[in-house]
Tab-separated table of C-alpha atoms in Angstrom:
chain	number	residue	atom	x	y	z
N	98	UNK	CA	-14.984	-25.334	116.028
N	99	UNK	CA	-18.417	-25.051	117.313
N	100	UNK	CA	-20.245	-22.083	116.990
N	101	UNK	CA	-18.455	-20.877	113.616
N	102	UNK	CA	-20.770	-22.233	111.483
N	103	UNK	CA	-23.818	-20.533	113.162
N	104	UNK	CA	-21.881	-17.236	113.162
N	105	UNK	CA	-21.130	-17.663	109.639
N	106	UNK	CA	-24.556	-18.314	108.659
N	107	UNK	CA	-26.109	-15.173	110.271
N	108	UNK	CA	-23.207	-13.306	108.620
N	109	UNK	CA	-23.340	-15.004	105.579
N	110	UNK	CA	-25.434	-12.255	103.497
N	111	UNK	CA	-23.041	-9.631	104.130
N	112	UNK	CA	-19.752	-11.645	103.483
N	113	UNK	CA	-18.846	-10.523	99.907
N	114	UNK	CA	-14.978	-10.764	100.066
N	115	UNK	CA	-12.110	-12.683	101.501
N	116	UNK	CA	-11.432	-10.193	104.119
N	117	UNK	CA	-15.058	-10.368	105.259
N	118	UNK	CA	-14.644	-13.976	105.703
N	119	UNK	CA	-11.578	-13.458	107.708
N	120	UNK	CA	-13.143	-10.813	110.233
N	121	UNK	CA	-16.027	-13.183	110.512
N	122	UNK	CA	-13.370	-15.820	111.630
N	123	UNK	CA	-11.278	-13.392	114.021
N	124	UNK	CA	-14.828	-12.657	115.698
N	125	UNK	CA	-15.635	-16.043	116.297
N	126	UNK	CA	-12.204	-16.493	117.801
N	127	UNK	CA	-12.489	-13.487	120.338
N	128	UNK	CA	-15.832	-14.665	121.376
N	129	UNK	CA	-14.492	-18.151	122.115
N	130	UNK	CA	-11.949	-16.486	124.289
N	131	UNK	CA	-14.830	-14.897	126.451
N	132	UNK	CA	-15.015	-11.714	124.919
N	133	UNK	CA	-18.669	-9.944	123.740
N	134	UNK	CA	-18.561	-7.415	120.819
N	135	UNK	CA	-19.782	-3.983	121.544
N	136	UNK	CA	-20.262	-1.900	118.357
N	137	UNK	CA	-18.154	-0.636	115.451
N	138	UNK	CA	-15.830	2.362	115.615
N	139	UNK	CA	-13.076	3.625	117.862
N	140	UNK	CA	-15.683	5.441	120.171
N	141	UNK	CA	-18.735	4.097	122.070
N	142	UNK	CA	-21.907	4.715	120.367
N	143	UNK	CA	-25.855	4.828	121.367
N	144	UNK	CA	-26.383	1.469	119.748
N	145	UNK	CA	-23.475	-0.583	121.653
N	146	UNK	CA	-24.656	-3.669	123.251
N	147	UNK	CA	-22.761	-6.867	124.205
N	148	UNK	CA	-23.382	-9.756	121.570
N	149	UNK	CA	-21.637	-12.855	120.432
N	150	UNK	CA	-23.289	-11.929	116.888
N	151	UNK	CA	-21.291	-9.194	114.476
N	152	UNK	CA	-22.713	-5.728	115.177
N	153	UNK	CA	-24.720	-3.956	112.373
N	154	UNK	CA	-22.258	-2.075	109.742
N	155	UNK	CA	-19.452	-4.275	110.729
N	156	UNK	CA	-18.077	-4.684	107.110
N	157	UNK	CA	-19.284	-1.247	105.532
N	158	UNK	CA	-15.688	-0.164	105.174
N	159	UNK	CA	-13.585	-3.312	103.217
N	160	UNK	CA	-10.220	-1.657	103.872
N	161	UNK	CA	-10.650	-0.671	107.271
N	162	UNK	CA	-12.712	-2.944	110.017
N	163	UNK	CA	-12.915	-1.206	113.333
N	164	UNK	CA	-14.773	-3.403	116.117
N	165	UNK	CA	-14.595	-3.098	119.966
N	166	UNK	CA	-14.966	-5.778	122.440
N	167	UNK	CA	-15.376	-6.217	126.231
N	168	UNK	CA	-14.372	-9.153	128.195
N	169	UNK	CA	-17.020	-11.178	129.884
N	170	UNK	CA	-16.270	-9.920	133.390
N	171	UNK	CA	-15.642	-6.416	132.003
N	172	UNK	CA	-12.151	-6.447	133.547
N	173	UNK	CA	-10.672	-5.074	129.861
N	174	UNK	CA	-11.802	-3.820	126.868
N	175	UNK	CA	-10.162	-4.087	123.190
N	176	UNK	CA	-10.193	-1.951	120.072
N	177	UNK	CA	-9.813	-4.130	116.804
N	178	UNK	CA	-8.638	-3.100	113.470
N	179	UNK	CA	-8.353	-5.103	110.413
N	180	UNK	CA	-6.565	-3.252	107.665
N	181	UNK	CA	-6.619	-4.753	104.065
N	182	UNK	CA	-3.216	-4.372	102.158
N	183	UNK	CA	-3.493	-5.918	98.797
N	184	UNK	CA	-3.833	-9.730	99.503
N	185	UNK	CA	-3.029	-9.246	103.227
N	186	UNK	CA	-4.890	-8.272	106.281
N	187	UNK	CA	-2.917	-6.643	109.323
N	188	UNK	CA	-4.887	-7.083	112.591
N	189	UNK	CA	-4.167	-4.573	115.170
N	190	UNK	CA	-5.614	-4.784	118.944
N	191	UNK	CA	-5.265	-2.064	121.430
N	192	UNK	CA	-6.192	-2.949	125.101
N	193	UNK	CA	-7.831	0.357	126.555
N	194	UNK	CA	-6.775	0.073	130.164
N	195	UNK	CA	-3.134	-0.856	129.906
N	196	UNK	CA	-2.909	0.717	126.335
N	197	UNK	CA	-1.024	-2.557	125.164
N	198	UNK	CA	-0.804	-3.384	121.388
N	199	UNK	CA	-0.570	-6.408	119.500
N	200	UNK	CA	-0.271	-6.833	115.725
N	201	UNK	CA	-0.505	-9.554	113.258
N	202	UNK	CA	-0.356	-9.874	109.557
N	203	UNK	CA	-2.157	-12.745	107.527
N	204	UNK	CA	-2.256	-13.596	104.222
N	205	UNK	CA	-5.840	-13.800	102.754
N	206	UNK	CA	-5.367	-16.439	100.317
N	207	UNK	CA	-3.755	-18.887	102.745
N	208	UNK	CA	-6.944	-19.034	104.884
N	209	UNK	CA	-9.757	-18.062	102.643
N	210	UNK	CA	-11.151	-19.368	99.548
N	211	UNK	CA	-12.438	-16.666	97.404
N	212	UNK	CA	-14.231	-18.824	95.045
N	213	UNK	CA	-16.371	-20.468	97.640
N	214	UNK	CA	-17.537	-17.627	99.822
N	215	UNK	CA	-20.959	-18.821	100.310
N	216	UNK	CA	-20.289	-22.364	101.358
N	217	UNK	CA	-19.231	-22.661	104.736
N	218	UNK	CA	-17.315	-25.796	104.757
N	219	UNK	CA	-15.231	-24.862	101.617
N	220	UNK	CA	-14.552	-20.914	102.586
N	221	UNK	CA	-11.923	-21.496	105.254
N	222	UNK	CA	-8.555	-23.426	104.869
N	223	UNK	CA	-6.006	-24.354	107.271
N	224	UNK	CA	-8.399	-23.481	109.911
N	225	UNK	CA	-6.438	-24.807	112.678
N	226	UNK	CA	-3.283	-22.959	111.910
N	227	UNK	CA	-5.378	-19.630	111.231
N	228	UNK	CA	-6.750	-20.330	114.789
N	229	UNK	CA	-3.124	-20.708	116.252
N	230	UNK	CA	-1.671	-17.609	114.664
N	231	UNK	CA	-4.543	-15.313	116.058
N	232	UNK	CA	-4.271	-16.694	119.625
N	233	UNK	CA	-0.513	-16.562	119.602
N	234	UNK	CA	-0.146	-13.407	118.107
N	235	UNK	CA	-3.165	-11.274	119.376
N	236	UNK	CA	-4.845	-12.851	122.176
N	237	UNK	CA	-2.176	-14.470	124.233
N	238	UNK	CA	0.254	-11.534	124.105
N	239	UNK	CA	-2.602	-8.885	125.083
N	240	UNK	CA	-3.732	-11.188	127.997
N	241	UNK	CA	0.081	-11.514	129.089
N	242	UNK	CA	0.873	-7.798	129.045
N	243	UNK	CA	-2.492	-7.077	130.740
N	244	UNK	CA	-1.723	-9.323	133.492
N	245	UNK	CA	1.998	-8.018	133.943
N	246	UNK	CA	0.675	-4.555	134.015
N	247	UNK	CA	-1.817	-5.488	136.798
N	248	UNK	CA	0.671	-7.281	138.789
N	249	UNK	CA	3.260	-4.327	138.587
N	250	UNK	CA	0.595	-1.695	139.521
N	251	UNK	CA	-1.382	-3.310	142.194
N	252	UNK	CA	-4.423	-1.578	143.331
N	253	UNK	CA	-3.722	-0.327	146.934
N	254	UNK	CA	-6.431	0.567	149.408
N	255	UNK	CA	-6.222	3.330	152.047
N	256	UNK	CA	-8.547	3.996	155.212
N	257	UNK	CA	-10.926	7.082	154.864
N	258	UNK	CA	-9.080	10.143	156.248
N	259	UNK	CA	-10.792	12.087	159.519
N	260	UNK	CA	-11.995	15.548	159.330
N	261	UNK	CA	-9.440	16.381	161.555
N	262	UNK	CA	-6.621	14.942	159.029
N	263	UNK	CA	-8.247	16.343	156.072
N	264	UNK	CA	-8.692	20.262	157.424
N	265	UNK	CA	-5.452	22.113	155.995
N	266	UNK	CA	-6.255	24.990	158.438
N	267	UNK	CA	-6.189	22.910	161.601
N	268	UNK	CA	-3.264	23.785	164.099
N	269	UNK	CA	-1.954	20.402	165.493
N	270	UNK	CA	-2.445	20.267	169.266
N	271	UNK	CA	0.926	20.713	171.402
N	272	UNK	CA	1.419	17.480	173.374
N	273	UNK	CA	3.924	17.810	176.059
N	274	UNK	CA	7.043	15.359	176.728
N	275	UNK	CA	5.364	14.198	179.765
N	276	UNK	CA	1.480	13.568	180.699
N	277	UNK	CA	2.173	14.763	184.528
N	278	UNK	CA	1.105	18.413	184.877
N	279	UNK	CA	3.548	20.797	186.579
N	280	UNK	CA	2.944	21.357	190.334
N	281	UNK	CA	2.326	25.114	189.844
N	282	UNK	CA	-0.700	27.111	190.501
N	283	UNK	CA	-2.804	28.759	188.107
N	284	UNK	CA	-1.463	32.268	187.299
N	285	UNK	CA	-3.226	35.199	189.277
N	286	UNK	CA	-5.586	37.307	187.620
N	287	UNK	CA	-4.300	40.614	186.018
N	288	UNK	CA	-6.045	42.663	188.954
N	289	UNK	CA	-4.769	40.702	191.827
N	290	UNK	CA	-1.276	42.068	192.026
N	291	UNK	CA	-0.926	44.163	195.433
N	292	UNK	CA	-4.258	42.806	196.457
N	293	UNK	CA	-2.859	41.737	199.823
N	294	UNK	CA	-1.564	45.581	200.830
N	295	UNK	CA	-5.460	46.321	200.772
N	296	UNK	CA	-5.988	43.456	203.144
N	297	UNK	CA	-2.846	42.898	205.032
N	298	UNK	CA	-4.128	40.204	207.643
N	299	UNK	CA	-6.334	38.468	205.272
N	300	UNK	CA	-5.526	35.810	202.954
N	301	UNK	CA	-5.263	37.262	199.710
N	302	UNK	CA	-1.979	37.333	197.709
N	303	UNK	CA	-0.096	39.799	195.708
N	304	UNK	CA	0.816	42.446	198.438
N	305	UNK	CA	4.156	43.863	199.349
N	306	UNK	CA	3.414	44.717	202.989
N	307	UNK	CA	4.884	41.770	205.380
N	308	UNK	CA	2.838	40.611	208.136
N	309	UNK	CA	5.322	40.014	211.119
N	310	UNK	CA	3.194	37.161	212.350
N	311	UNK	CA	3.455	35.226	209.398
N	312	UNK	CA	6.823	36.610	208.215
N	313	UNK	CA	8.857	33.563	209.194
N	314	UNK	CA	11.070	35.245	211.716
N	315	UNK	CA	11.159	34.198	215.201
N	316	UNK	CA	9.121	35.776	217.759
N	317	UNK	CA	9.848	36.843	221.372
N	318	UNK	CA	8.008	34.880	224.136
N	319	UNK	CA	5.806	36.703	226.308
């Protein structure tokens, strides 16, 4: 259990009861599984920082310990609460992103020797069993639930929309069924009607007077 003795030594002056010793052990287990302590309380504070040590004020309330953790790669954050109920401690862990929860109840007397809190080598009892229960009861379930939530809700990326796609007032263009343009000529201007009446032998269009030489009827031979 490398690292636990060093952590215990740094926190020893503040360890005054069995629940303090158990929370110290829990913190060490979180660190060994890739988490850093951030701070105390439900909400982030100005003094938050990633650390393997217990944060300042971690045991101000002996009945309710509230610690926050972040995984080493920043992918998930945990809120850990340890509640003292007579000779037991209830551990409750919440993963912020997926809102997954895990609970574990431990009997303090099974794992902590209240008569030797000042001696690291005699403070903890059944250490391997305690480790196994914390891992199987809290850490593994949270990890498995988080991974399932990640698989069921994969992150999808979409190409950015263009300005033409985003504009809600844009009228979509009309696309004819064929790319071939119709053979008719452009319509006449509004003032071209009757123009050929004014120039019956010219080349303007729109008149009602028929030119006998261009009417299409057969002409007599001279």
